[in-house]
CSV table of C-alpha atoms and ligand atoms in Angstrom, one decimal:
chain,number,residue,atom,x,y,z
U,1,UNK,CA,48.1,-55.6,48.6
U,2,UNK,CA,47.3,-53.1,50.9
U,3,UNK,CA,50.7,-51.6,53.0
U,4,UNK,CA,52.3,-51.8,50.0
U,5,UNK,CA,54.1,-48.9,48.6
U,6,UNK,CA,55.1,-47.4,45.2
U,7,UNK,CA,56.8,-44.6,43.5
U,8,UNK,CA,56.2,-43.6,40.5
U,9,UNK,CA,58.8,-41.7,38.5
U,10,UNK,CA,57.6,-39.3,35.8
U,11,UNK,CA,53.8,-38.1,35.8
U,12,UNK,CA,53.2,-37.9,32.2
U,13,UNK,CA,50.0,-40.0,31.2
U,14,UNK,CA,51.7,-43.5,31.6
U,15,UNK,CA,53.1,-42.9,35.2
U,16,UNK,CA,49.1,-40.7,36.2
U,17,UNK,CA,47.7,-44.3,34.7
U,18,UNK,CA,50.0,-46.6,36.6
U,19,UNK,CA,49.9,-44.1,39.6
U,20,UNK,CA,46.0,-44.8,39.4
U,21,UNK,CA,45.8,-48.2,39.2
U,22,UNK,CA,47.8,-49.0,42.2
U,23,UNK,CA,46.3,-46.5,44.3
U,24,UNK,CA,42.9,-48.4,43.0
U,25,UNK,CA,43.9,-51.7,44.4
U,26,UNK,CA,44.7,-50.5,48.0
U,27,UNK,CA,48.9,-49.6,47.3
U,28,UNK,CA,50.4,-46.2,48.8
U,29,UNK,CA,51.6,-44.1,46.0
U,30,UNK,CA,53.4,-41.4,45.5
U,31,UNK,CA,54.5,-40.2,41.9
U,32,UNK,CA,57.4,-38.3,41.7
U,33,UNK,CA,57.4,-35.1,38.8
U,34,UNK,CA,60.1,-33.2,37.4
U,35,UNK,CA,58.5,-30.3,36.7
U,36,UNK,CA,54.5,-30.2,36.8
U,37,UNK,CA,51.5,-31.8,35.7
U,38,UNK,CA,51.1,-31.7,31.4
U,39,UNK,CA,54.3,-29.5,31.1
U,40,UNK,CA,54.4,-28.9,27.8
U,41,UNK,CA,58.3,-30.5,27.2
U,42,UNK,CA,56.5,-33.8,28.0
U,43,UNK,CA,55.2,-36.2,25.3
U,44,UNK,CA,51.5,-36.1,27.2
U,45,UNK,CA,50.6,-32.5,26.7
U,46,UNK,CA,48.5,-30.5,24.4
U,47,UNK,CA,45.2,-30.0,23.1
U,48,UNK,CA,45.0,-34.4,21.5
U,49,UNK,CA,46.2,-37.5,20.5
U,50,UNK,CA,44.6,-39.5,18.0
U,51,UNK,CA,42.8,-42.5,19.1
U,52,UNK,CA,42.3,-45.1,16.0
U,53,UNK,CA,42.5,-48.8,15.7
U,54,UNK,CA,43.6,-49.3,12.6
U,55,UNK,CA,47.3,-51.0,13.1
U,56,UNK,CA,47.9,-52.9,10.3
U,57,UNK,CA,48.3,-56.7,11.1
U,58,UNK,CA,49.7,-55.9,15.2
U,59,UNK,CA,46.2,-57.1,16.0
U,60,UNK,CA,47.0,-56.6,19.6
U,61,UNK,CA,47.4,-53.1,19.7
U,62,UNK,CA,43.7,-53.0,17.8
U,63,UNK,CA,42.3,-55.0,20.6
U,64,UNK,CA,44.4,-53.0,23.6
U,65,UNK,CA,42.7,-49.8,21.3
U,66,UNK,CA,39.1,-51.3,22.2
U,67,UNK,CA,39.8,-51.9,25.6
U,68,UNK,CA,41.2,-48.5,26.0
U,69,UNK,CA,38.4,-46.8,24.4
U,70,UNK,CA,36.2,-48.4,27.3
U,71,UNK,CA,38.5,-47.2,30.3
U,72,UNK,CA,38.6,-43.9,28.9
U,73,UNK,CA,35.5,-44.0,28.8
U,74,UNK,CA,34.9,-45.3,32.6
U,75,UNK,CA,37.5,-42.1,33.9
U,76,UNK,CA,35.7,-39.8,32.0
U,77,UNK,CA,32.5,-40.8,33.5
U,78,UNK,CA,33.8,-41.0,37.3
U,79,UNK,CA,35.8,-37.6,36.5
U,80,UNK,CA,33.2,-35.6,35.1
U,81,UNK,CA,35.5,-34.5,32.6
U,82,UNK,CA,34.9,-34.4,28.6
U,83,UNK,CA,37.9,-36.5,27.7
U,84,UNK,CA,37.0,-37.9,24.1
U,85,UNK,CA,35.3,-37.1,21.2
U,86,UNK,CA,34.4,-39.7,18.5
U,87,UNK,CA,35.0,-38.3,14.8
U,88,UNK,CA,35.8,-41.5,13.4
U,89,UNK,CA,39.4,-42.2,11.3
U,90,UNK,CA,39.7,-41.4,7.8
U,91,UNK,CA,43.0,-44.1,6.5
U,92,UNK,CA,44.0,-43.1,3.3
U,93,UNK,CA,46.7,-45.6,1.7
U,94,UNK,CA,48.0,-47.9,-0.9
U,95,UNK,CA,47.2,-51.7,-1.9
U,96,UNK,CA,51.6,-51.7,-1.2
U,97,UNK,CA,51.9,-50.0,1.7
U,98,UNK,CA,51.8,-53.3,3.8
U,99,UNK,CA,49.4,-51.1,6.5
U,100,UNK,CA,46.1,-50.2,4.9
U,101,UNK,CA,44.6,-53.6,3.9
U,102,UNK,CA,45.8,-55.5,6.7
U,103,UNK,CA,44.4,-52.5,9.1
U,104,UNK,CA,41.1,-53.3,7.2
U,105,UNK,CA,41.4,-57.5,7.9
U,106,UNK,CA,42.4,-57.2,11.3
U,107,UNK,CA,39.6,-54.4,12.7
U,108,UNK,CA,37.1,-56.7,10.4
U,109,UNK,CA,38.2,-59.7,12.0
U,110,UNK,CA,38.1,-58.1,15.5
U,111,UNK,CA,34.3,-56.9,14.6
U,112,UNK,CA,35.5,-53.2,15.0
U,113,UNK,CA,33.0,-51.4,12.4
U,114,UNK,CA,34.9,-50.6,9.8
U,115,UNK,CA,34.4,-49.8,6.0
U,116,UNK,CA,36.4,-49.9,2.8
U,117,UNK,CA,35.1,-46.7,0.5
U,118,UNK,CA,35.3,-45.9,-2.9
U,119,UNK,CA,36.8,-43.1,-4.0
U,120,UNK,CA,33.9,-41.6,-5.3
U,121,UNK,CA,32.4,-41.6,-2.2
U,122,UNK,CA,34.9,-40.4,-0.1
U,123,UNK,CA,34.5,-37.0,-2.8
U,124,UNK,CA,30.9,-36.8,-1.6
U,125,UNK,CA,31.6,-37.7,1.8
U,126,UNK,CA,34.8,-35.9,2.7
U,127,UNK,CA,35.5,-33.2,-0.3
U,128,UNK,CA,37.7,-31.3,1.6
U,129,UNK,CA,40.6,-34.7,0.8
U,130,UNK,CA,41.9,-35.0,-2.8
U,131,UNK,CA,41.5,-38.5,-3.6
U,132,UNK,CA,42.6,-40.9,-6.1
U,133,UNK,CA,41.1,-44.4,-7.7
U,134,UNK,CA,44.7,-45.8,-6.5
U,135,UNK,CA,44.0,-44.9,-3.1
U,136,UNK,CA,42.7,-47.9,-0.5
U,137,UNK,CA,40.5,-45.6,1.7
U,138,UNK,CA,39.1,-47.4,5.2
U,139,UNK,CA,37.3,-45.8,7.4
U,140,UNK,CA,36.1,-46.7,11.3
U,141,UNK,CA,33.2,-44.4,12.8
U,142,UNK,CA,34.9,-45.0,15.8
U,143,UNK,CA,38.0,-43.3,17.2
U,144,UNK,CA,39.3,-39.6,17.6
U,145,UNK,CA,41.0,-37.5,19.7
U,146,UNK,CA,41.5,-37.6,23.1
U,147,UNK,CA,41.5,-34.4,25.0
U,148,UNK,CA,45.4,-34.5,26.6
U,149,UNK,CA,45.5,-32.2,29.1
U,150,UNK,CA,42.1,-32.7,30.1
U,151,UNK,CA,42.8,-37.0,30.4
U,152,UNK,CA,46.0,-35.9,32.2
U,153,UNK,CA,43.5,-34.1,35.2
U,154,UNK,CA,41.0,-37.0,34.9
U,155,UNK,CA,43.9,-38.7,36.1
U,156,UNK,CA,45.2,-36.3,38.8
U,157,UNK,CA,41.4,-36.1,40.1
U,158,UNK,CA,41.2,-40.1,40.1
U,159,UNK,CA,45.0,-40.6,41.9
U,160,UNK,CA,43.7,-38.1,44.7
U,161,UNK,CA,40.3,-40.1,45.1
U,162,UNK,CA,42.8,-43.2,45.8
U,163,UNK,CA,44.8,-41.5,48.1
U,164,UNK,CA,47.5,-41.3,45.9
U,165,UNK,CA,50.0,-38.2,46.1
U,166,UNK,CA,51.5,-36.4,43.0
U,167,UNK,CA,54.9,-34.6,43.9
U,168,UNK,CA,55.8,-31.9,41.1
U,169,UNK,CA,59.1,-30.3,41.2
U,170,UNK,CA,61.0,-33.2,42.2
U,171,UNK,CA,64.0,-34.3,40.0
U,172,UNK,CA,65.2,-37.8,40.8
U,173,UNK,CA,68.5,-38.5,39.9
U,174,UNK,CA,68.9,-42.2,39.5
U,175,UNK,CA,66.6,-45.7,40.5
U,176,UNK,CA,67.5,-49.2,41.0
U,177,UNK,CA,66.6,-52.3,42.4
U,178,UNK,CA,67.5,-52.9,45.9
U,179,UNK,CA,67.4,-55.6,48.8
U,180,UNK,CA,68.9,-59.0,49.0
U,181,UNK,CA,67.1,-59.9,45.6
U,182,UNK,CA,66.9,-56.7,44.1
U,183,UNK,CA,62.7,-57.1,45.8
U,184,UNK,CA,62.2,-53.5,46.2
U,185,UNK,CA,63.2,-50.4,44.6
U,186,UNK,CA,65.8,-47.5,45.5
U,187,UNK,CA,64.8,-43.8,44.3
U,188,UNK,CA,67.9,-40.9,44.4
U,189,UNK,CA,66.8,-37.6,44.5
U,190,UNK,CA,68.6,-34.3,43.0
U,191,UNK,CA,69.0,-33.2,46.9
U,192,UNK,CA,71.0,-36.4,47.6
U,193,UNK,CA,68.6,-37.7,49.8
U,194,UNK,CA,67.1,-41.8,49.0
U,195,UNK,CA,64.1,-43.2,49.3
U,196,UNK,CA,62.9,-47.0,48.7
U,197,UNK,CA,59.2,-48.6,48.0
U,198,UNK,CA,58.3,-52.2,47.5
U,199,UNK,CA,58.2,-51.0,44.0
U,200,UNK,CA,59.6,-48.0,41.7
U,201,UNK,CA,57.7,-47.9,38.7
U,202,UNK,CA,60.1,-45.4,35.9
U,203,UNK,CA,57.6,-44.0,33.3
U,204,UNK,CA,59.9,-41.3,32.4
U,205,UNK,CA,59.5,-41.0,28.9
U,206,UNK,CA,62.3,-39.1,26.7
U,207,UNK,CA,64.1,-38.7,29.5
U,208,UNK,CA,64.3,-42.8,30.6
U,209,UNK,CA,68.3,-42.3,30.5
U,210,UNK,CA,68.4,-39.9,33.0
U,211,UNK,CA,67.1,-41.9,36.0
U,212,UNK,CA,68.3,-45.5,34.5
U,213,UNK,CA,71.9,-44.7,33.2
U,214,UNK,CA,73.7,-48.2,33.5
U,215,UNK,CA,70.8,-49.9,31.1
U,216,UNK,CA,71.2,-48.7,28.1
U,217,UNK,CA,67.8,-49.2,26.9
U,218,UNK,CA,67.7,-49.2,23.3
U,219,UNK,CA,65.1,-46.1,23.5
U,220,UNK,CA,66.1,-42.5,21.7
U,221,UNK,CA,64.3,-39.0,22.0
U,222,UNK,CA,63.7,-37.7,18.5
U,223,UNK,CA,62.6,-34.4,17.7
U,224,UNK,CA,58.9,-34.2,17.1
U,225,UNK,CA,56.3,-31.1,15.6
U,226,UNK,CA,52.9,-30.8,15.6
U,227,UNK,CA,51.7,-27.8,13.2
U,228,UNK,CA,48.4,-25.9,13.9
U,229,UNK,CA,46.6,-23.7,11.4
U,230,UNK,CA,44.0,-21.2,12.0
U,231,UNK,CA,41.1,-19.3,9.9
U,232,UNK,CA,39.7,-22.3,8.2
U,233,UNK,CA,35.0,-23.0,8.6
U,234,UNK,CA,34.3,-25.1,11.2
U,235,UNK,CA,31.4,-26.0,8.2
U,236,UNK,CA,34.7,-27.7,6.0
U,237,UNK,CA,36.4,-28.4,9.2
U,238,UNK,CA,34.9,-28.8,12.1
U,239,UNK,CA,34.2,-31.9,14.4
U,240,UNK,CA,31.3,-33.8,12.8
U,241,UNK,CA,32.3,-33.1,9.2
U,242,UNK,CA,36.1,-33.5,9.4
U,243,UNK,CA,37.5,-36.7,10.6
U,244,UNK,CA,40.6,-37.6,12.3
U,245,UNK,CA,43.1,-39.0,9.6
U,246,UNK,CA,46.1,-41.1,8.7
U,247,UNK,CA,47.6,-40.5,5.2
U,248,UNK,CA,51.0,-41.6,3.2
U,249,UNK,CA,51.2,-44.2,5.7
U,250,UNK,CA,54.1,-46.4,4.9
U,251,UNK,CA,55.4,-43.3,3.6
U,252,UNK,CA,56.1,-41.9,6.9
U,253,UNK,CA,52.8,-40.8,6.8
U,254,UNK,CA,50.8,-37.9,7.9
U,255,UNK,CA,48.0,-37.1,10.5
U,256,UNK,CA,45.8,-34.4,10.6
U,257,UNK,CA,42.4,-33.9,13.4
U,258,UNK,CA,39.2,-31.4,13.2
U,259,UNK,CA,39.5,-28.1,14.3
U,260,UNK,CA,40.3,-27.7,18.4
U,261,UNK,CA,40.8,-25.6,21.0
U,262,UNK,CA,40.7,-22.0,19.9
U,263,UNK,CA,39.4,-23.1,16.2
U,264,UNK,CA,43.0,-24.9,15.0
U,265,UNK,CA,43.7,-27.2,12.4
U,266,UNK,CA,46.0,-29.4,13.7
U,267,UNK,CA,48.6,-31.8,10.9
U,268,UNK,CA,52.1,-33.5,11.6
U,269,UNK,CA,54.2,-35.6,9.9
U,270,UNK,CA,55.0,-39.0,11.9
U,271,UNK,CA,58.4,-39.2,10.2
U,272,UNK,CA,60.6,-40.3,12.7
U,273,UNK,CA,62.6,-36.8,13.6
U,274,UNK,CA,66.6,-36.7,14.6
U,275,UNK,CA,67.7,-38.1,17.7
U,276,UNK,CA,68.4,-35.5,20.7
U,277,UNK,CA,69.2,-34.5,24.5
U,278,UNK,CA,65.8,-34.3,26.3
U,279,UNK,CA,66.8,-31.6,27.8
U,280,UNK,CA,67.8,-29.8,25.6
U,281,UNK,CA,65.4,-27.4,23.2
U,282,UNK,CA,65.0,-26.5,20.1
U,283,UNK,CA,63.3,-24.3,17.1
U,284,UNK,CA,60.2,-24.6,15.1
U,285,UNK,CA,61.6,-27.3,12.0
U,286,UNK,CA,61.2,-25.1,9.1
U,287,UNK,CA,61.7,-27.8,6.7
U,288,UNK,CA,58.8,-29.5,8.1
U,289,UNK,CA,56.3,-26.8,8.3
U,290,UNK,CA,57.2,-26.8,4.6
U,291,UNK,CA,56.6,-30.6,3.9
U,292,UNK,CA,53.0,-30.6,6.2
U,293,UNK,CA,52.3,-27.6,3.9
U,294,UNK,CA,52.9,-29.8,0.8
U,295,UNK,CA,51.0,-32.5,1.8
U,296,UNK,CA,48.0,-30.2,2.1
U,297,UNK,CA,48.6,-28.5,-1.3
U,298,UNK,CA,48.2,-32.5,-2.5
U,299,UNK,CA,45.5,-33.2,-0.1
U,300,UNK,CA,43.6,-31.0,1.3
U,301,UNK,CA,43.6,-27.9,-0.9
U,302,UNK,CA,41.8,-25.8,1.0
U,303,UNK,CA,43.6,-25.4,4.1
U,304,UNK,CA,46.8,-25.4,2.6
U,305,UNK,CA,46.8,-21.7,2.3
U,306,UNK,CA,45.6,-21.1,5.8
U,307,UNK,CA,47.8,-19.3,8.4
U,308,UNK,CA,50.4,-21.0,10.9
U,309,UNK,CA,48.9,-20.8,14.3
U,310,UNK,CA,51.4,-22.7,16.0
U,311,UNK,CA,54.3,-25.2,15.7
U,312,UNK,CA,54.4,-27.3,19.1
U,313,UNK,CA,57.2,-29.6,19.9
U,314,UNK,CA,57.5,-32.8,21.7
U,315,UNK,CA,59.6,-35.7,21.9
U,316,UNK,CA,59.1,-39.6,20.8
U,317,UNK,CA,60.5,-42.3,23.0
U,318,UNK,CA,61.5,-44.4,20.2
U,319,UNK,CA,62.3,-47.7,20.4
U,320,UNK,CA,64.0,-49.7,17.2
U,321,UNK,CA,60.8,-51.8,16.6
U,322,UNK,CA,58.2,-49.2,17.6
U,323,UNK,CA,56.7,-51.9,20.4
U,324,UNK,CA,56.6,-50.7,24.2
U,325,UNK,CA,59.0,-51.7,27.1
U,326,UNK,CA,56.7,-52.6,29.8
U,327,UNK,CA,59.0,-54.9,31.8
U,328,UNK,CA,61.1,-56.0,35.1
U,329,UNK,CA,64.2,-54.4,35.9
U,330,UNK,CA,66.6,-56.9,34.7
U,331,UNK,CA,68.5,-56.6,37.9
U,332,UNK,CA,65.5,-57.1,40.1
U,333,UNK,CA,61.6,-56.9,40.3
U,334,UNK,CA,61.6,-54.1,42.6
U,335,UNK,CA,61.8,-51.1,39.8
U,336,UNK,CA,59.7,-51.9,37.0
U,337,UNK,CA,59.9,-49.9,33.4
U,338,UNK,CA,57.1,-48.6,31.1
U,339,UNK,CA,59.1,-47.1,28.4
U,340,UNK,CA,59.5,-46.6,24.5
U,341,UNK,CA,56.3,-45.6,23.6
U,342,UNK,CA,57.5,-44.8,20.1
U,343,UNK,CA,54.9,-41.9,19.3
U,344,UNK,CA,52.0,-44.0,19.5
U,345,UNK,CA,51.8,-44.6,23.6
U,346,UNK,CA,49.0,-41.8,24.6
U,347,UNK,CA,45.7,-43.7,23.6
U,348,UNK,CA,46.7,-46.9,25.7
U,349,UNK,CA,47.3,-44.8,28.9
U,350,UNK,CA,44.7,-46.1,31.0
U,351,UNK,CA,45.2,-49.9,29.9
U,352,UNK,CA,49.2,-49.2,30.0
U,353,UNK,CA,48.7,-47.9,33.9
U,354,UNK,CA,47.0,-51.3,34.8
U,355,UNK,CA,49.6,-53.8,32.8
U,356,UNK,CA,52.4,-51.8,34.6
U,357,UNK,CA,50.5,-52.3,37.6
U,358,UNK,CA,49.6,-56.1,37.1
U,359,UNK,CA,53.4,-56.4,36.8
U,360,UNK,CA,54.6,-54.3,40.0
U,361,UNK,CA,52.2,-56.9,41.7
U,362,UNK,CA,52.8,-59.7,40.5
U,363,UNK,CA,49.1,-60.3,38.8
U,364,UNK,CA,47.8,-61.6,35.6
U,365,UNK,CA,48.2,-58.6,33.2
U,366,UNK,CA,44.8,-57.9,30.7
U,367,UNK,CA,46.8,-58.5,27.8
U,368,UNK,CA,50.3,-60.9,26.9
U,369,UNK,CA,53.0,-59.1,27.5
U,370,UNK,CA,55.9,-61.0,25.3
U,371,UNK,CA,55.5,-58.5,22.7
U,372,UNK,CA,56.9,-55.8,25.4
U,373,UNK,CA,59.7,-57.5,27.1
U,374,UNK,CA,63.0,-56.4,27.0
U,375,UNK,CA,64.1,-59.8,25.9
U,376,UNK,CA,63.6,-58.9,22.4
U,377,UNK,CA,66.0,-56.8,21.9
U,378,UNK,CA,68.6,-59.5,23.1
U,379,UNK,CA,67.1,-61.9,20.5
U,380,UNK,CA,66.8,-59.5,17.6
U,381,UNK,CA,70.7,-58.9,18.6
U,382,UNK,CA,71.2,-62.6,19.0
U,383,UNK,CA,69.3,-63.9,15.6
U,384,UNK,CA,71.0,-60.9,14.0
U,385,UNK,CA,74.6,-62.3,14.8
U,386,UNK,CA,75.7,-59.6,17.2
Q,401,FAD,C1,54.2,-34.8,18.6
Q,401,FAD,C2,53.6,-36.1,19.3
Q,401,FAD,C3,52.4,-36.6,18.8
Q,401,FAD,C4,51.9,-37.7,19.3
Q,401,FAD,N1,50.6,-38.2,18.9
Q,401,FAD,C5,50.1,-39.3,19.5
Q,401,FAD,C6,48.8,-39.7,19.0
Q,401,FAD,O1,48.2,-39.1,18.2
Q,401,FAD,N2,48.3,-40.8,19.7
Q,401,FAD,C7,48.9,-41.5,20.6
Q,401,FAD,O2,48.4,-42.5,21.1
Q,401,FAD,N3,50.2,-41.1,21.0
Q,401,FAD,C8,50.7,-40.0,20.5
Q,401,FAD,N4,52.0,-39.6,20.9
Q,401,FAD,C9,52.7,-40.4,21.9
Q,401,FAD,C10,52.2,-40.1,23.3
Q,401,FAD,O3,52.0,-38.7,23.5
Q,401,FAD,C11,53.3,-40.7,24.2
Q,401,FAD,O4,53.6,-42.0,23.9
Q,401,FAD,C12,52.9,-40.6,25.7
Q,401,FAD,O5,52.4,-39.3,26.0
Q,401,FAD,C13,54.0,-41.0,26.5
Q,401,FAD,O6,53.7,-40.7,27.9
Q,401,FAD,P1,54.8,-40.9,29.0
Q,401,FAD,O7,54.1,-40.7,30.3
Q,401,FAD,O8,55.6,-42.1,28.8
Q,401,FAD,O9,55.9,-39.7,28.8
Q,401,FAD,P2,55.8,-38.1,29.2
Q,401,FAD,O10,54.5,-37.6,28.9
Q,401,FAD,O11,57.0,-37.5,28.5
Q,401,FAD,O12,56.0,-38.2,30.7
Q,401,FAD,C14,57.2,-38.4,31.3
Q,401,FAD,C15,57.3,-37.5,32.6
Q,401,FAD,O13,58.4,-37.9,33.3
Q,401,FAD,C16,59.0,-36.8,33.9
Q,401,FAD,N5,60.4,-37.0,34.2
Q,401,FAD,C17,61.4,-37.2,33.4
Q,401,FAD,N6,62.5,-37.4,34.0
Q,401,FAD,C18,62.3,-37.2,35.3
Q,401,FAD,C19,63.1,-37.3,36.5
Q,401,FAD,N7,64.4,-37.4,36.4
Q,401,FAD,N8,62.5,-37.1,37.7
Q,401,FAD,C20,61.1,-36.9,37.8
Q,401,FAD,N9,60.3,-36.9,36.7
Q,401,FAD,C21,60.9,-37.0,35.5
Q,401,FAD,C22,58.8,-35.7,32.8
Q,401,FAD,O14,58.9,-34.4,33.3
Q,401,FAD,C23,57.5,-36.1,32.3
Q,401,FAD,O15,56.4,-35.3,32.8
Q,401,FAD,C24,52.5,-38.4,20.4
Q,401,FAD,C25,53.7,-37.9,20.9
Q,401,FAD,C26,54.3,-36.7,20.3
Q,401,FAD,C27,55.6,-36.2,20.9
């Protein structure tokens, strides 16, 4: 594939991945960036995202979890960079909640180590959670939090080994397929000027719309908020005593990691948040600070009285079944789409970069990729009468 060339739209952690890979088998790449590298309006910023592989009974995404674990692994080693740290996942849920028990079967069945616990000795294990004999608790010794920003410079440093060239503060305006058979990609930048590539590769997150306005993918921004607190032991909850952890899921649900950074607690709430303009910000969700706040007056006692550090805010690129788009252009293979990554996208980066890849190339991906079509939206819309 070498004399190839590709641009890359967006350089959050899904165009860095897919910017990688094709610089890694021999393809001239150049990713094009809004603003800058981790900027902290893009979904791949901040201190972590969880890494767990409990998924309930979408067994793929468990095994695409194990295969990531390993490629993070390999960048951190070629990088030199500290890019993971293994706490293990705390689930706490319910025998209803349709997540918790299938979680358990599936990582069982694909020989992730994995435990069901007692309540009793999740009190001697992990007394800083309230618990309850109702409570299906599972817990994996493997998984945690992956250092954002940091994986975001593995990234840059691994592009610039391949040759590959990040452009920050370019703002394109529009892509589309071009050529006789749509064969190769068309990129407009906010100048006016064009350019074109055997491939354009959009991983533009929120902000998909922007540079594919005729598609109408059926992706929305929502409004998301991570809350950090400060002053609590690193003896209650530090790495090594405090796990990462998953609670009230199929109640929305919330998440919560060991302290980080400059000694924060960091909780969220995945509830799906309003939808809204990318670009466009917005405050601190008052509401919400109150309802992680309640959820650690339930479960975790004592932090709930411990002072708001920060509220950070990022945005979900939501999609109506909470599967990725990672797909042709409909109107040609020359731009391809990685897109919808519905809150749960940062973990899979790596393994993301090469299936968008596999696809601008033409080559067998690692993993199926029916699940990810944009097909399915036409069929959910067909079955569904409309
Ligand atoms: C609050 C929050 C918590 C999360 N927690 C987790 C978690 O624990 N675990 C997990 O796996 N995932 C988590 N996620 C999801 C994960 O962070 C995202 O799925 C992932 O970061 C998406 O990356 P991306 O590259 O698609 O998008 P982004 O990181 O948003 O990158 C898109 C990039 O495209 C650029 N861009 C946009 N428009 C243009 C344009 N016109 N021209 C040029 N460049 C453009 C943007 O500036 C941006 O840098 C979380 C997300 C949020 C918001």
């Amino acid at each position: 594939m070498a004399n190839q060339a590709a641009i890359v739209v967006g350089g959050g952690v899904i165009g860095m991945a897919t910017a990688c890979a094709l610089a890694g088998r021999g393809v001239d790449v150049t990713v094009l960036e809004r603003y800058t590298l981790g900027h902290e309006w893009a979904s791949s910023h901040g201190l972590s995202r969880a890494i767990r592989h409990a998924y309930g009974s979408r067994a793929i995404y468990t095994r695409m979890v194990t295969r990531s674990l390993a490629l993070w692994d390999d960048l951190a080693r070629e990088t030199g960079r500290h890019l993971y740290t293994e706490t293990g996942v705390l689930s706490l849920g319910k025998a209803e909640d349709g997540e918790t028990l299938s979680g358990y079967e599936v990582m069982r069945d694909e020989n992730v180590l994995v435990e069901r616990l007692p309540s009793e000795e999740v009190r001697a294990r992990f007394p800083q959670f309230v618990v309850t004999d109702e409570d299906v608790i599972v817990y994996t010794p493997q998984g945690g939090m992956l250092h954002a920003s940091e994986c975001l410079l593995a990234l840059r440093d691994r592009l610039s080994a391949h040759g590959g060239v990040l452009r920050e503060g370019v703002q394109v305006t529009r892509v589309e397929p071009t050529g006789a058979q749509g064969e190769q990609g068309r990129v407009t930048v906010s100048d006016g000027s064009t350019l074109t590539a055997d491939r354009v590769i959009v991983t533009a997150g929120p902000w998909v719309h922007d540079v594919l306005p005729d598609l109408r993918l059926p992706v929305r921004a929502t409004r998301q908020q991570i809350i950090y607190f400060d002053g609590l032991p690193a003896e209650q909850f530090g790495v090594g005593v405090f796990p990462v952890f998953l609670a009230g899921i199929g109640e929305g649900g919330f998440y919560g990691f060991p302290l980080q950074g400059p000694g924060w607690l960091k909780v969220a709430s995945h509830v799906i948040g309003p939808t809204s303009d990318p670009n466009e910000p917005y405050p601190p969700d008052e509401r919400e600070i109150e309802a992680v706040q309640a959820f650690m007056r339930r479960r975790l006692p004592s932090a709930a009285d411990a002072p708001l550090a920060f509220a950070d805010r990022c945005r979900y690129d939501m999609t109506p079944d909470e599967d990725f788009i990672l797909d042709d252009h409909p109107a040609g293979r020359g731009v391809v789409i990685g897109s919808g990554f519905s809150g749960h996208g940062f973990k899979f980066g790596v393994l993301i970069g090469e299936l968008l890849a596999a696809l601008a190339l033409d080559k067998p991906p690692a993993f199926p990729l029916d699940r990810f079509r944009l097909r399915r939206f036409q069929e959910a819309s067909d079955a569904a009468g409309g």
